[in-house]
């Protein structure tokens, strides 16, 4: 199986296992970018695939509820905000999630499990927006 086929299988496993969990805990958006809106902040999650092989990262971020304005003056509204627009972000879970072995369902479950670390981080960062 080549890298492109592995990527398709990994996408499908994440859409079947990881995305429903995100929806269950309040995230909206479309694969691979998701947001959860709070009173004063936005929890952001993005899946970033490597260009060098069968790997991906889960990046999470926290932003003000009205979006972010970058130093160049460009504003990203809450519904268009991505994890890479903010410096207030980390990677969670396996670094990276490596699916070269073809164990897509197991890797997708590890991604689901990594959300516990994400929830802890988002809760801790919420203090900055109070």
mmCIF file of N, CA and C in Angstrom:
data_model
loop_
_atom_site.group_PDB
_atom_site.id
_atom_site.type_symbol
_atom_site.label_atom_id
_atom_site.label_comp_id
_atom_site.label_asym_id
_atom_site.label_seq_id
_atom_site.Cartn_x
_atom_site.Cartn_y
_atom_site.Cartn_z
ATOM 1 N N UNK A 1 0.857 -1.179 0.000
ATOM 2 C CA UNK A 1 0.000 0.000 0.000
ATOM 3 C C UNK A 1 0.902 1.240 0.000
ATOM 4 N N UNK A 2 0.654 2.140 -0.938
ATOM 5 C CA UNK A 2 1.475 3.342 -0.993
ATOM 6 C C UNK A 2 0.972 4.389 0.009
ATOM 7 N N UNK A 3 1.751 5.472 0.148
ATOM 8 C CA UNK A 3 1.442 6.502 1.140
ATOM 9 C C UNK A 3 0.076 7.122 0.913
ATOM 10 N N UNK A 4 -0.300 7.347 -0.349
ATOM 11 C CA UNK A 4 -1.587 7.963 -0.662
ATOM 12 C C UNK A 4 -2.747 7.079 -0.185
ATOM 13 N N UNK A 5 -2.641 5.776 -0.406
ATOM 14 C CA UNK A 5 -3.679 4.853 0.065
ATOM 15 C C UNK A 5 -3.742 4.827 1.590
ATOM 16 N N UNK A 6 -2.578 4.848 2.224
ATOM 17 C CA UNK A 6 -2.547 4.875 3.684
ATOM 18 C C UNK A 6 -3.219 6.137 4.212
ATOM 19 N N UNK A 7 -2.970 7.239 3.564
ATOM 20 C CA UNK A 7 -3.588 8.501 3.990
ATOM 21 C C UNK A 7 -5.108 8.406 3.881
ATOM 22 N N UNK A 8 -5.621 7.855 2.811
ATOM 23 C CA UNK A 8 -7.073 7.702 2.655
ATOM 24 C C UNK A 8 -7.661 6.822 3.751
ATOM 25 N N UNK A 9 -6.982 5.729 4.071
ATOM 26 C CA UNK A 9 -7.438 4.837 5.139
ATOM 27 C C UNK A 9 -7.396 5.547 6.492
ATOM 28 N N UNK A 10 -6.341 6.337 6.717
ATOM 29 C CA UNK A 10 -6.229 7.058 7.988
ATOM 30 C C UNK A 10 -7.317 8.123 8.084
ATOM 31 N N UNK A 11 -7.560 8.843 7.001
ATOM 32 C CA UNK A 11 -8.647 9.828 6.983
ATOM 33 C C UNK A 11 -9.974 9.160 7.349
ATOM 34 N N UNK A 12 -10.246 8.028 6.741
ATOM 35 C CA UNK A 12 -11.510 7.327 7.011
ATOM 36 C C UNK A 12 -11.615 6.885 8.464
ATOM 37 N N UNK A 13 -10.530 6.347 9.018
ATOM 38 C CA UNK A 13 -10.547 5.903 10.417
ATOM 39 C C UNK A 13 -10.768 7.089 11.354
ATOM 40 N N UNK A 14 -10.128 8.218 11.083
ATOM 41 C CA UNK A 14 -10.327 9.416 11.914
ATOM 42 C C UNK A 14 -11.758 9.935 11.790
ATOM 43 N N UNK A 15 -12.306 9.920 10.590
ATOM 44 C CA UNK A 15 -13.680 10.384 10.391
ATOM 45 C C UNK A 15 -14.690 9.458 11.080
ATOM 46 N N UNK A 16 -14.377 8.178 11.158
ATOM 47 C CA UNK A 16 -15.288 7.223 11.797
ATOM 48 C C UNK A 16 -15.186 7.220 13.320
ATOM 49 N N UNK A 17 -14.002 7.475 13.869
ATOM 50 C CA UNK A 17 -13.794 7.357 15.313
ATOM 51 C C UNK A 17 -13.546 8.689 16.007
ATOM 52 N N UNK A 18 -12.656 9.492 15.452
ATOM 53 C CA UNK A 18 -12.215 10.721 16.105
ATOM 54 C C UNK A 18 -13.234 11.852 15.954
ATOM 55 N N UNK A 19 -13.723 12.061 14.751
ATOM 56 C CA UNK A 19 -14.658 13.163 14.506
ATOM 57 C C UNK A 19 -15.943 13.007 15.312
ATOM 58 N N UNK A 20 -16.549 11.813 15.393
ATOM 59 C CA UNK A 20 -17.744 11.697 16.238
ATOM 60 C C UNK A 20 -17.476 12.044 17.704
ATOM 61 N N UNK A 21 -16.301 11.717 18.208
ATOM 62 C CA UNK A 21 -15.950 12.082 19.583
ATOM 63 C C UNK A 21 -15.851 13.596 19.717
ATOM 64 N N UNK A 22 -15.256 14.247 18.734
ATOM 65 C CA UNK A 22 -15.182 15.710 18.761
ATOM 66 C C UNK A 22 -16.586 16.314 18.795
ATOM 67 N N UNK A 23 -17.478 15.795 17.981
ATOM 68 C CA UNK A 23 -18.860 16.295 17.963
ATOM 69 C C UNK A 23 -19.523 16.081 19.329
ATOM 70 N N UNK A 24 -19.262 14.929 19.923
ATOM 71 C CA UNK A 24 -19.845 14.595 21.222
ATOM 72 C C UNK A 24 -19.421 15.588 22.302
ATOM 73 N N UNK A 25 -18.205 16.117 22.210
ATOM 74 C CA UNK A 25 -17.737 17.050 23.237
ATOM 75 C C UNK A 25 -17.890 18.515 22.800
ATOM 76 N N UNK A 26 -18.683 18.745 21.756
ATOM 77 C CA UNK A 26 -19.089 20.098 21.419
ATOM 78 C C UNK A 26 -18.364 20.805 20.295
ATOM 79 N N UNK A 27 -17.515 20.106 19.565
ATOM 80 C CA UNK A 27 -16.787 20.757 18.472
ATOM 81 C C UNK A 27 -17.620 20.782 17.197
ATOM 82 N N UNK A 28 -17.445 21.870 16.453
ATOM 83 C CA UNK A 28 -18.068 22.038 15.149
ATOM 84 C C UNK A 28 -16.949 22.268 14.141
ATOM 85 N N UNK A 29 -17.289 22.163 12.869
ATOM 86 C CA UNK A 29 -16.304 22.383 11.823
ATOM 87 C C UNK A 29 -16.265 21.205 10.889
ATOM 88 N N UNK A 30 -15.344 21.253 9.967
ATOM 89 C CA UNK A 30 -15.199 20.155 9.023
ATOM 90 C C UNK A 30 -13.745 19.678 9.039
ATOM 91 N N UNK A 31 -13.602 18.411 8.814
ATOM 92 C CA UNK A 31 -12.312 17.743 8.837
ATOM 93 C C UNK A 31 -11.343 18.453 7.899
ATOM 94 N N UNK A 32 -10.178 18.836 8.355
ATOM 95 C CA UNK A 32 -9.488 18.554 9.614
ATOM 96 C C UNK A 32 -9.465 19.727 10.616
ATOM 97 N N UNK A 33 -10.381 20.692 10.476
ATOM 98 C CA UNK A 33 -10.373 21.882 11.342
ATOM 99 C C UNK A 33 -11.657 21.959 12.158
ATOM 100 N N UNK A 34 -11.506 22.109 13.483
ATOM 101 C CA UNK A 34 -12.666 22.104 14.381
ATOM 102 C C UNK A 34 -12.545 23.207 15.418
ATOM 103 N N UNK A 35 -13.713 23.696 15.858
ATOM 104 C CA UNK A 35 -13.779 24.745 16.882
ATOM 105 C C UNK A 35 -14.904 24.448 17.860
ATOM 106 N N UNK A 36 -14.658 24.836 19.111
ATOM 107 C CA UNK A 36 -15.688 24.756 20.151
ATOM 108 C C UNK A 36 -15.758 26.142 20.782
ATOM 109 N N UNK A 37 -16.956 26.725 20.737
ATOM 110 C CA UNK A 37 -17.147 28.094 21.205
ATOM 111 C C UNK A 37 -17.568 28.115 22.666
ATOM 112 N N UNK A 38 -16.840 28.897 23.459
ATOM 113 C CA UNK A 38 -17.136 29.116 24.869
ATOM 114 C C UNK A 38 -17.567 30.570 25.030
ATOM 115 N N UNK A 39 -17.916 30.971 26.239
ATOM 116 C CA UNK A 39 -18.338 32.360 26.462
ATOM 117 C C UNK A 39 -17.265 33.365 26.071
ATOM 118 N N UNK A 40 -16.029 33.126 26.496
ATOM 119 C CA UNK A 40 -14.970 34.113 26.285
ATOM 120 C C UNK A 40 -13.819 33.620 25.416
ATOM 121 N N UNK A 41 -13.919 32.385 24.948
ATOM 122 C CA UNK A 41 -12.806 31.825 24.181
ATOM 123 C C UNK A 41 -13.308 30.793 23.177
ATOM 124 N N UNK A 42 -12.382 30.381 22.337
ATOM 125 C CA UNK A 42 -12.634 29.338 21.350
ATOM 126 C C UNK A 42 -11.567 28.271 21.513
ATOM 127 N N UNK A 43 -11.990 27.021 21.659
ATOM 128 C CA UNK A 43 -11.072 25.890 21.640
ATOM 129 C C UNK A 43 -10.939 25.455 20.186
ATOM 130 N N UNK A 44 -9.715 25.286 19.732
ATOM 131 C CA UNK A 44 -9.454 24.983 18.325
ATOM 132 C C UNK A 44 -8.653 23.688 18.242
ATOM 133 N N UNK A 45 -8.982 22.857 17.261
ATOM 134 C CA UNK A 45 -8.251 21.622 17.037
ATOM 135 C C UNK A 45 -8.051 21.450 15.544
ATOM 136 N N UNK A 46 -6.849 21.071 15.180
ATOM 137 C CA UNK A 46 -6.550 20.788 13.783
ATOM 138 C C UNK A 46 -5.692 19.552 13.650
ATOM 139 N N UNK A 47 -5.920 18.813 12.600
ATOM 140 C CA UNK A 47 -5.100 17.645 12.287
ATOM 141 C C UNK A 47 -4.171 18.053 11.159
ATOM 142 N N UNK A 48 -2.888 17.896 11.399
ATOM 143 C CA UNK A 48 -1.876 18.326 10.435
ATOM 144 C C UNK A 48 -1.095 17.105 9.963
ATOM 145 N N UNK A 49 -1.228 16.782 8.695
ATOM 146 C CA UNK A 49 -0.520 15.631 8.132
ATOM 147 C C UNK A 49 0.856 16.045 7.646
ATOM 148 N N UNK A 50 1.808 15.136 7.805
ATOM 149 C CA UNK A 50 3.175 15.374 7.360
ATOM 150 C C UNK A 50 3.250 15.278 5.840
ATOM 151 N N UNK A 51 4.067 16.104 5.270
ATOM 152 C CA UNK A 51 4.319 15.988 3.834
ATOM 153 C C UNK A 51 5.426 14.972 3.543
ATOM 154 N N UNK A 52 6.037 14.428 4.590
ATOM 155 C CA UNK A 52 7.187 13.548 4.415
ATOM 156 C C UNK A 52 6.870 12.079 4.614
ATOM 157 N N UNK A 53 5.649 11.744 5.026
ATOM 158 C CA UNK A 53 5.341 10.339 5.228
ATOM 159 C C UNK A 53 3.999 10.145 5.907
ATOM 160 N N UNK A 54 3.757 8.923 6.333
ATOM 161 C CA UNK A 54 2.475 8.518 6.893
ATOM 162 C C UNK A 54 2.396 8.891 8.374
ATOM 163 N N UNK A 55 2.311 10.175 8.623
ATOM 164 C CA UNK A 55 2.267 10.684 9.987
ATOM 165 C C UNK A 55 1.355 11.903 10.054
ATOM 166 N N UNK A 56 0.816 12.143 11.258
ATOM 167 C CA UNK A 56 0.060 13.369 11.483
ATOM 168 C C UNK A 56 0.220 13.815 12.922
ATOM 169 N N UNK A 57 -0.130 15.068 13.155
ATOM 170 C CA UNK A 57 -0.111 15.670 14.484
ATOM 171 C C UNK A 57 -1.500 16.211 14.775
ATOM 172 N N UNK A 58 -1.855 16.249 16.056
ATOM 173 C CA UNK A 58 -3.059 16.944 16.482
ATOM 174 C C UNK A 58 -2.597 18.197 17.203
ATOM 175 N N UNK A 59 -2.965 19.341 16.646
ATOM 176 C CA UNK A 59 -2.612 20.615 17.260
ATOM 177 C C UNK A 59 -3.877 21.230 17.846
ATOM 178 N N UNK A 60 -3.741 21.725 19.079
ATOM 179 C CA UNK A 60 -4.861 22.399 19.713
ATOM 180 C C UNK A 60 -4.451 23.818 20.068
ATOM 181 N N UNK A 61 -5.431 24.691 20.130
ATOM 182 C CA UNK A 61 -5.161 26.099 20.395
ATOM 183 C C UNK A 61 -6.321 26.697 21.171
ATOM 184 N N UNK A 62 -6.073 27.882 21.689
ATOM 185 C CA UNK A 62 -7.091 28.644 22.416
ATOM 186 C C UNK A 62 -7.009 30.071 21.896
ATOM 187 N N UNK A 63 -8.183 30.672 21.654
ATOM 188 C CA UNK A 63 -8.217 32.031 21.118
ATOM 189 C C UNK A 63 -9.377 32.795 21.747
ATOM 190 N N UNK A 64 -9.324 34.128 21.694
ATOM 191 C CA UNK A 64 -10.438 34.937 22.188
ATOM 192 C C UNK A 64 -11.704 34.680 21.368
ATOM 193 N N UNK A 65 -12.852 34.852 21.978
ATOM 194 C CA UNK A 65 -14.123 34.547 21.320
ATOM 195 C C UNK A 65 -14.417 35.430 20.113
ATOM 196 N N UNK A 66 -13.731 36.576 19.997
ATOM 197 C CA UNK A 66 -13.961 37.450 18.845
ATOM 198 C C UNK A 66 -12.945 37.236 17.726
ATOM 199 N N UNK A 67 -12.111 36.201 17.836
ATOM 200 C CA UNK A 67 -11.138 35.897 16.802
ATOM 201 C C UNK A 67 -9.775 36.485 17.108
ATOM 202 N N UNK A 68 -8.928 36.500 16.101
ATOM 203 C CA UNK A 68 -7.544 36.946 16.266
ATOM 204 C C UNK A 68 -7.184 37.925 15.160
ATOM 205 N N UNK A 69 -6.476 38.983 15.531
ATOM 206 C CA UNK A 69 -5.898 39.901 14.560
ATOM 207 C C UNK A 69 -4.390 39.737 14.615
ATOM 208 N N UNK A 70 -3.798 39.389 13.498
ATOM 209 C CA UNK A 70 -2.357 39.182 13.424
ATOM 210 C C UNK A 70 -1.631 40.521 13.396
ATOM 211 N N UNK A 71 -0.331 40.483 13.562
ATOM 212 C CA UNK A 71 0.478 41.699 13.576
ATOM 213 C C UNK A 71 0.356 42.506 12.283
ATOM 214 N N UNK A 72 0.108 41.819 11.172
ATOM 215 C CA UNK A 72 -0.035 42.529 9.898
ATOM 216 C C UNK A 72 -1.420 43.141 9.719
ATOM 217 N N UNK A 73 -2.279 42.997 10.745
ATOM 218 C CA UNK A 73 -3.608 43.588 10.705
ATOM 219 C C UNK A 73 -4.693 42.676 10.156
ATOM 220 N N UNK A 74 -4.310 41.517 9.638
ATOM 221 C CA UNK A 74 -5.315 40.588 9.103
ATOM 222 C C UNK A 74 -6.095 39.967 10.254
ATOM 223 N N UNK A 75 -7.422 40.021 10.150
ATOM 224 C CA UNK A 75 -8.284 39.485 11.202
ATOM 225 C C UNK A 75 -8.884 38.159 10.756
ATOM 226 N N UNK A 76 -8.872 37.186 11.665
ATOM 227 C CA UNK A 76 -9.514 35.901 11.437
ATOM 228 C C UNK A 76 -10.700 35.804 12.373
ATOM 229 N N UNK A 77 -11.895 35.778 11.794
ATOM 230 C CA UNK A 77 -13.130 35.701 12.562
ATOM 231 C C UNK A 77 -13.241 34.333 13.236
ATOM 232 N N UNK A 78 -14.044 34.243 14.290
ATOM 233 C CA UNK A 78 -14.162 32.980 15.029
ATOM 234 C C UNK A 78 -14.458 31.756 14.161
ATOM 235 N N UNK A 79 -15.298 31.900 13.161
ATOM 236 C CA UNK A 79 -15.681 30.733 12.350
ATOM 237 C C UNK A 79 -14.660 30.360 11.285
ATOM 238 N N UNK A 80 -13.630 31.184 11.105
ATOM 239 C CA UNK A 80 -12.594 30.865 10.117
ATOM 240 C C UNK A 80 -11.241 30.592 10.770
ATOM 241 N N UNK A 81 -11.173 30.750 12.065
ATOM 242 C CA UNK A 81 -9.929 30.605 12.809
ATOM 243 C C UNK A 81 -9.411 29.172 12.755
ATOM 244 N N UNK A 82 -8.122 29.034 12.503
ATOM 245 C CA UNK A 82 -7.464 27.723 12.488
ATOM 246 C C UNK A 82 -6.394 27.692 13.582
ATOM 247 N N UNK A 83 -5.944 26.487 13.928
ATOM 248 C CA UNK A 83 -4.949 26.344 14.990
ATOM 249 C C UNK A 83 -3.658 27.101 14.681
ATOM 250 N N UNK A 84 -3.286 27.178 13.428
ATOM 251 C CA UNK A 84 -2.016 27.816 13.065
ATOM 252 C C UNK A 84 -2.092 29.342 13.050
ATOM 253 N N UNK A 85 -3.266 29.918 13.285
ATOM 254 C CA UNK A 85 -3.383 31.376 13.376
ATOM 255 C C UNK A 85 -2.983 31.908 14.746
ATOM 256 N N UNK A 86 -2.860 31.038 15.712
ATOM 257 C CA UNK A 86 -2.557 31.470 17.074
ATOM 258 C C UNK A 86 -1.225 30.904 17.545
ATOM 259 N N UNK A 87 -0.530 31.669 18.358
ATOM 260 C CA UNK A 87 0.705 31.185 18.972
ATOM 261 C C UNK A 87 0.415 30.415 20.250
ATOM 262 N N UNK A 88 -0.815 30.476 20.715
ATOM 263 C CA UNK A 88 -1.240 29.821 21.957
ATOM 264 C C UNK A 88 -1.725 28.413 21.620
ATOM 265 N N UNK A 89 -0.758 27.519 21.267
ATOM 266 C CA UNK A 89 -1.132 26.175 20.818
ATOM 267 C C UNK A 89 -0.070 25.157 21.208
ATOM 268 N N UNK A 90 -0.500 23.909 21.236
ATOM 269 C CA UNK A 90 0.403 22.792 21.510
ATOM 270 C C UNK A 90 -0.014 21.597 20.655
ATOM 271 N N UNK A 91 0.839 20.592 20.642
ATOM 272 C CA UNK A 91 0.508 19.302 20.030
ATOM 273 C C UNK A 91 0.194 18.323 21.145
ATOM 274 N N UNK A 92 -0.797 17.475 20.897
ATOM 275 C CA UNK A 92 -1.171 16.464 21.893
ATOM 276 C C UNK A 92 -1.031 15.073 21.292
ATOM 277 N N UNK A 93 -0.945 14.069 22.180
ATOM 278 C CA UNK A 93 -0.877 12.679 21.739
ATOM 279 C C UNK A 93 0.491 12.287 21.266
ATOM 280 N N UNK A 94 0.516 11.247 20.437
ATOM 281 C CA UNK A 94 1.785 10.779 19.881
ATOM 282 C C UNK A 94 2.394 11.874 19.015
ATOM 283 N N UNK A 95 3.690 12.012 19.132
ATOM 284 C CA UNK A 95 4.380 13.067 18.373
ATOM 285 C C UNK A 95 5.414 12.459 17.441
ATOM 286 N N UNK A 96 5.072 12.087 16.260
ATOM 287 C CA UNK A 96 3.771 12.178 15.610
ATOM 288 C C UNK A 96 2.968 10.885 15.769
ATOM 289 N N UNK A 97 1.716 10.935 15.313
ATOM 290 C CA UNK A 97 0.932 9.713 15.137
ATOM 291 C C UNK A 97 1.434 9.102 13.831
ATOM 292 N N UNK A 98 2.010 7.922 13.916
ATOM 293 C CA UNK A 98 2.612 7.282 12.750
ATOM 294 C C UNK A 98 1.714 6.129 12.306
ATOM 295 N N UNK A 99 1.198 6.202 11.093
ATOM 296 C CA UNK A 99 0.301 5.162 10.594
ATOM 297 C C UNK A 99 0.908 4.374 9.437
ATOM 298 N N UNK A 100 2.217 4.398 9.318
ATOM 299 C CA UNK A 100 2.887 3.672 8.248
ATOM 300 C C UNK A 100 2.670 2.167 8.365
ATOM 301 N N UNK A 101 2.447 1.681 9.603
ATOM 302 C CA UNK A 101 2.248 0.244 9.811
ATOM 303 C C UNK A 101 0.860 -0.233 9.383
ATOM 304 N N UNK A 102 -0.029 0.689 9.024
ATOM 305 C CA UNK A 102 -1.348 0.303 8.536
ATOM 306 C C UNK A 102 -2.370 0.003 9.619
ATOM 307 N N UNK A 103 -2.044 0.271 10.871
ATOM 308 C CA UNK A 103 -2.967 -0.005 11.983
ATOM 309 C C UNK A 103 -3.862 1.226 12.221
ATOM 310 N N UNK A 104 -4.677 1.547 11.249
ATOM 311 C CA UNK A 104 -5.421 2.807 11.222
ATOM 312 C C UNK A 104 -6.414 2.944 12.376
ATOM 313 N N UNK A 105 -7.144 1.874 12.682
ATOM 314 C CA UNK A 105 -8.134 1.957 13.762
ATOM 315 C C UNK A 105 -7.467 2.185 15.111
ATOM 316 N N UNK A 106 -6.349 1.530 15.357
ATOM 317 C CA UNK A 106 -5.629 1.713 16.608
ATOM 318 C C UNK A 106 -5.090 3.148 16.724
ATOM 319 N N UNK A 107 -4.573 3.674 15.639
ATOM 320 C CA UNK A 107 -4.055 5.043 15.645
ATOM 321 C C UNK A 107 -5.199 6.032 15.864
ATOM 322 N N UNK A 108 -6.347 5.794 15.234
ATOM 323 C CA UNK A 108 -7.502 6.678 15.436
ATOM 324 C C UNK A 108 -7.950 6.641 16.899
ATOM 325 N N UNK A 109 -7.900 5.471 17.520
ATOM 326 C CA UNK A 109 -8.267 5.377 18.938
ATOM 327 C C UNK A 109 -7.265 6.127 19.813
ATOM 328 N N UNK A 110 -5.996 6.067 19.469
ATOM 329 C CA UNK A 110 -4.990 6.845 20.203
ATOM 330 C C UNK A 110 -5.273 8.346 20.081
ATOM 331 N N UNK A 111 -5.742 8.765 18.914
ATOM 332 C CA UNK A 111 -6.111 10.166 18.724
ATOM 333 C C UNK A 111 -7.272 10.529 19.640
ATOM 334 N N UNK A 112 -8.271 9.658 19.729
ATOM 335 C CA UNK A 112 -9.401 9.882 20.637
ATOM 336 C C UNK A 112 -8.890 9.998 22.072
ATOM 337 N N UNK A 113 -8.025 9.084 22.462
ATOM 338 C CA UNK A 113 -7.488 9.086 23.831
ATOM 339 C C UNK A 113 -6.714 10.372 24.139
ATOM 340 N N UNK A 114 -6.084 10.947 23.136
ATOM 341 C CA UNK A 114 -5.283 12.155 23.351
ATOM 342 C C UNK A 114 -6.153 13.358 23.721
ATOM 343 N N UNK A 115 -7.449 13.270 23.472
ATOM 344 C CA UNK A 115 -8.343 14.386 23.786
ATOM 345 C C UNK A 115 -8.402 14.677 25.277
ATOM 346 N N UNK A 116 -8.096 13.686 26.120
ATOM 347 C CA UNK A 116 -8.041 13.937 27.565
ATOM 348 C C UNK A 116 -6.987 14.989 27.888
ATOM 349 N N UNK A 117 -5.816 14.872 27.251
ATOM 350 C CA UNK A 117 -4.761 15.879 27.449
ATOM 351 C C UNK A 117 -5.210 17.232 26.914
ATOM 352 N N UNK A 118 -5.909 17.211 25.801
ATOM 353 C CA UNK A 118 -6.408 18.449 25.233
ATOM 354 C C UNK A 118 -7.384 19.147 26.159
ATOM 355 N N UNK A 119 -8.309 18.380 26.730
ATOM 356 C CA UNK A 119 -9.295 18.975 27.641
ATOM 357 C C UNK A 119 -8.600 19.623 28.835
ATOM 358 N N UNK A 120 -7.602 18.948 29.391
ATOM 359 C CA UNK A 120 -6.860 19.522 30.522
ATOM 360 C C UNK A 120 -6.205 20.835 30.134
ATOM 361 N N UNK A 121 -5.601 20.878 28.955
ATOM 362 C CA UNK A 121 -4.921 22.087 28.497
ATOM 363 C C UNK A 121 -5.914 23.223 28.265
ATOM 364 N N UNK A 122 -7.022 22.923 27.565
ATOM 365 C CA UNK A 122 -8.025 23.963 27.303
ATOM 366 C C UNK A 122 -8.582 24.535 28.607
ATOM 367 N N UNK A 123 -8.849 23.668 29.579
ATOM 368 C CA UNK A 123 -9.367 24.127 30.872
ATOM 369 C C UNK A 123 -8.351 25.031 31.558
ATOM 370 N N UNK A 124 -7.089 24.620 31.555
ATOM 371 C CA UNK A 124 -6.038 25.424 32.180
ATOM 372 C C UNK A 124 -5.901 26.791 31.498
ATOM 373 N N UNK A 125 -5.962 26.820 30.177
ATOM 374 C CA UNK A 125 -5.798 28.066 29.422
ATOM 375 C C UNK A 125 -7.015 28.987 29.540
ATOM 376 N N UNK A 126 -8.162 28.442 29.934
ATOM 377 C CA UNK A 126 -9.378 29.254 30.037
ATOM 378 C C UNK A 126 -9.193 30.412 31.025
ATOM 379 N N UNK A 127 -8.336 30.197 32.023
ATOM 380 C CA UNK A 127 -8.068 31.247 33.017
ATOM 381 C C UNK A 127 -7.555 32.530 32.360
ATOM 382 N N UNK A 128 -6.867 32.407 31.253
ATOM 383 C CA UNK A 128 -6.311 33.574 30.565
ATOM 384 C C UNK A 128 -7.397 34.433 29.912
ATOM 385 N N UNK A 129 -8.619 33.900 29.804
ATOM 386 C CA UNK A 129 -9.687 34.619 29.108
ATOM 387 C C UNK A 129 -10.780 35.086 30.066
ATOM 388 N N UNK A 130 -10.568 34.942 31.351
ATOM 389 C CA UNK A 130 -11.581 35.352 32.335
ATOM 390 C C UNK A 130 -11.437 36.813 32.685
#
